[in-house]
mmCIF file of C-alpha atoms in Angstrom:
data_model
loop_
_atom_site.group_PDB
_atom_site.id
_atom_site.type_symbol
_atom_site.label_atom_id
_atom_site.label_comp_id
_atom_site.label_asym_id
_atom_site.label_seq_id
_atom_site.Cartn_x
_atom_site.Cartn_y
_atom_site.Cartn_z
ATOM 1 C CA UNK S 494 0.566 0.058 -0.176
ATOM 2 C CA UNK S 495 2.790 2.637 1.088
ATOM 3 C CA UNK S 496 4.654 2.221 -2.259
ATOM 4 C CA UNK S 497 1.809 2.799 -4.091
ATOM 5 C CA UNK S 498 1.143 6.198 -2.479
ATOM 6 C CA UNK S 499 4.662 7.071 -3.140
ATOM 7 C CA UNK S 500 4.438 6.450 -7.082
ATOM 8 C CA UNK S 501 0.890 8.473 -6.353
ATOM 9 C CA UNK S 502 2.579 11.437 -5.301
ATOM 10 C CA UNK S 503 5.614 11.091 -7.678
ATOM 11 C CA UNK S 504 3.101 11.411 -10.305
ATOM 12 C CA UNK S 505 1.073 14.635 -8.727
ATOM 13 C CA UNK S 506 4.406 16.195 -8.240
ATOM 14 C CA UNK S 507 6.020 15.186 -11.976
ATOM 15 C CA UNK S 508 2.090 16.695 -12.821
ATOM 16 C CA UNK S 509 3.069 20.062 -11.103
ATOM 17 C CA UNK S 510 6.103 20.261 -12.872
ATOM 18 C CA UNK S 511 5.012 20.067 -15.745
ATOM 19 C CA UNK S 512 2.256 22.267 -15.982
ATOM 20 C CA UNK S 513 4.885 25.195 -14.432
ATOM 21 C CA UNK S 514 6.703 24.832 -17.357
ATOM 22 C CA UNK S 515 4.033 26.460 -19.642
ATOM 23 C CA UNK S 516 2.984 28.622 -17.284
ATOM 24 C CA UNK S 517 1.203 31.983 -18.168
ATOM 25 C CA UNK S 518 3.961 34.932 -17.215
ATOM 26 C CA UNK S 519 3.454 37.578 -14.254
ATOM 27 C CA UNK S 520 0.875 39.728 -14.438
ATOM 28 C CA UNK S 521 1.586 43.236 -11.763
ATOM 29 C CA UNK S 522 -1.383 45.393 -11.983
ATOM 30 C CA UNK S 523 -3.699 46.738 -12.678
ATOM 31 C CA UNK S 524 -4.146 49.726 -9.735
ATOM 32 C CA UNK S 525 -1.704 50.400 -6.718
ATOM 33 C CA UNK S 526 1.346 50.762 -5.157
ATOM 34 C CA UNK S 527 4.196 48.166 -5.920
ATOM 35 C CA UNK S 528 7.639 48.121 -3.497
ATOM 36 C CA UNK S 529 11.046 47.369 -5.580
ATOM 37 C CA UNK S 530 11.856 43.868 -4.156
ATOM 38 C CA UNK S 531 15.108 45.355 -3.806
ATOM 39 C CA UNK S 532 14.296 48.242 -1.762
ATOM 40 C CA UNK S 533 11.799 47.123 1.036
ATOM 41 C CA UNK S 534 10.428 49.266 3.123
ATOM 42 C CA UNK S 535 7.844 48.249 5.999
ATOM 43 C CA UNK S 536 4.793 49.212 6.650
ATOM 44 C CA UNK S 537 4.445 51.171 2.733
ATOM 45 C CA UNK S 538 3.584 48.351 -0.074
ATOM 46 C CA UNK S 539 1.499 44.750 0.535
ATOM 47 C CA UNK S 540 2.966 43.329 -2.595
ATOM 48 C CA UNK S 541 6.701 43.779 -4.575
ATOM 49 C CA UNK S 542 7.644 43.855 -8.113
ATOM 50 C CA UNK S 543 11.394 42.701 -9.102
ATOM 51 C CA UNK S 544 13.287 44.872 -10.757
ATOM 52 C CA UNK S 545 13.327 44.685 -15.143
ATOM 53 C CA UNK S 546 12.026 44.998 -18.038
ATOM 54 C CA UNK S 547 8.173 45.291 -18.228
ATOM 55 C CA UNK S 548 6.167 45.265 -21.092
ATOM 56 C CA UNK S 549 2.867 48.479 -20.153
ATOM 57 C CA UNK S 550 -0.436 47.141 -21.477
ATOM 58 C CA UNK S 551 -3.462 49.205 -20.690
ATOM 59 C CA UNK S 552 -6.158 47.504 -18.391
ATOM 60 C CA UNK S 553 -9.340 45.828 -20.529
ATOM 61 C CA UNK S 554 -12.692 47.031 -19.655
ATOM 62 C CA UNK S 555 -15.930 45.573 -20.171
ATOM 63 C CA UNK S 556 -18.254 46.524 -23.159
ATOM 64 C CA UNK S 557 -19.316 49.068 -23.843
ATOM 65 C CA UNK S 558 -16.879 51.064 -21.277
ATOM 66 C CA UNK S 559 -13.991 51.760 -22.266
ATOM 67 C CA UNK S 560 -11.409 52.114 -18.875
ATOM 68 C CA UNK S 561 -9.415 55.985 -18.502
ATOM 69 C CA UNK S 562 -6.191 55.958 -19.656
ATOM 70 C CA UNK S 563 -3.580 54.097 -18.010
ATOM 71 C CA UNK S 564 -0.180 55.227 -16.322
ATOM 72 C CA UNK S 565 2.652 54.181 -13.815
ATOM 73 C CA UNK S 566 5.507 56.261 -11.802
ATOM 74 C CA UNK S 567 8.259 55.214 -10.676
ATOM 75 C CA UNK S 568 9.167 56.272 -7.670
ATOM 76 C CA UNK S 569 12.461 57.097 -5.637
ATOM 77 C CA UNK S 570 10.757 56.898 -2.324
ATOM 78 C CA UNK S 571 7.244 56.108 -0.389
ATOM 79 C CA UNK S 572 5.012 57.743 -0.627
ATOM 80 C CA UNK S 573 4.700 56.988 -4.589
ATOM 81 C CA UNK S 574 1.905 59.198 -5.499
ATOM 82 C CA UNK S 575 0.763 62.608 -7.936
ATOM 83 C CA UNK S 576 0.575 64.574 -4.585
ATOM 84 C CA UNK S 577 4.509 63.736 -3.945
ATOM 85 C CA UNK S 578 6.339 64.978 -7.310
ATOM 86 C CA UNK S 579 9.536 65.075 -5.798
ATOM 87 C CA UNK S 580 9.380 61.402 -4.934
ATOM 88 C CA UNK S 581 8.869 60.536 -8.507
ATOM 89 C CA UNK S 582 11.895 59.544 -11.155
ATOM 90 C CA UNK S 583 9.277 58.827 -14.324
ATOM 91 C CA UNK S 584 5.919 58.623 -15.619
ATOM 92 C CA UNK S 585 4.452 57.321 -18.429
ATOM 93 C CA UNK S 586 1.533 55.836 -20.571
ATOM 94 C CA UNK S 587 -0.251 53.218 -21.352
ATOM 95 C CA UNK S 588 -0.884 53.214 -25.450
ATOM 96 C CA UNK S 589 -3.956 51.266 -26.587
ATOM 97 C CA UNK S 590 -2.670 50.381 -29.961
ATOM 98 C CA UNK S 591 0.911 49.780 -29.501
ATOM 99 C CA UNK S 592 3.311 48.187 -27.025
ATOM 100 C CA UNK S 593 5.212 50.202 -24.594
ATOM 101 C CA UNK S 594 7.687 48.951 -21.713
ATOM 102 C CA UNK S 595 9.029 50.872 -18.841
ATOM 103 C CA UNK S 596 12.430 49.525 -17.141
ATOM 104 C CA UNK S 597 12.105 49.094 -13.243
ATOM 105 C CA UNK S 598 15.377 49.897 -11.821
ATOM 106 C CA UNK S 599 17.164 48.831 -9.018
ATOM 107 C CA UNK S 600 17.463 51.521 -7.365
ATOM 108 C CA UNK S 601 13.433 52.359 -7.025
ATOM 109 C CA UNK S 602 12.072 51.756 -4.448
ATOM 110 C CA UNK S 603 8.599 52.287 -6.318
ATOM 111 C CA UNK S 604 5.823 51.926 -8.906
ATOM 112 C CA UNK S 605 2.281 53.359 -8.999
ATOM 113 C CA UNK S 606 0.085 51.602 -11.530
ATOM 114 C CA UNK S 607 -2.980 53.297 -12.524
ATOM 115 C CA UNK S 608 -4.947 51.374 -15.208
ATOM 116 C CA UNK S 609 -2.372 49.658 -16.638
ATOM 117 C CA UNK S 610 -0.798 45.945 -15.790
ATOM 118 C CA UNK S 611 2.851 45.234 -16.647
ATOM 119 C CA UNK S 612 3.804 41.996 -17.785
ATOM 120 C CA UNK S 613 7.457 40.680 -17.695
ATOM 121 C CA UNK S 614 9.265 41.142 -21.123
ATOM 122 C CA UNK S 615 11.063 38.696 -22.936
#
């Protein structure tokens, strides 16, 4: 009986490994402030994003509505918001009909997303 359980466990492990090989890319968004994982600061962010190059996409909307134009902000400190312009390093928008990209640097402290999603760029 025990060898049967071991075989079942091995089969289950193989299924998990094989499904992760074709896993969907991780997507961040579409609204909120993300701490950059190399610059964690207690109390300011509940989730983190690693530095890297990301494709920026306008968040999807339900028909017949269209979500407001999306944008992102890279920040050198918290709060990462339009009300703290001294913390903003760069901003950019998402285009509905063309790919855009953002590079999140290890020196960034936070990224704020507004109606956009970020996907790791190949």
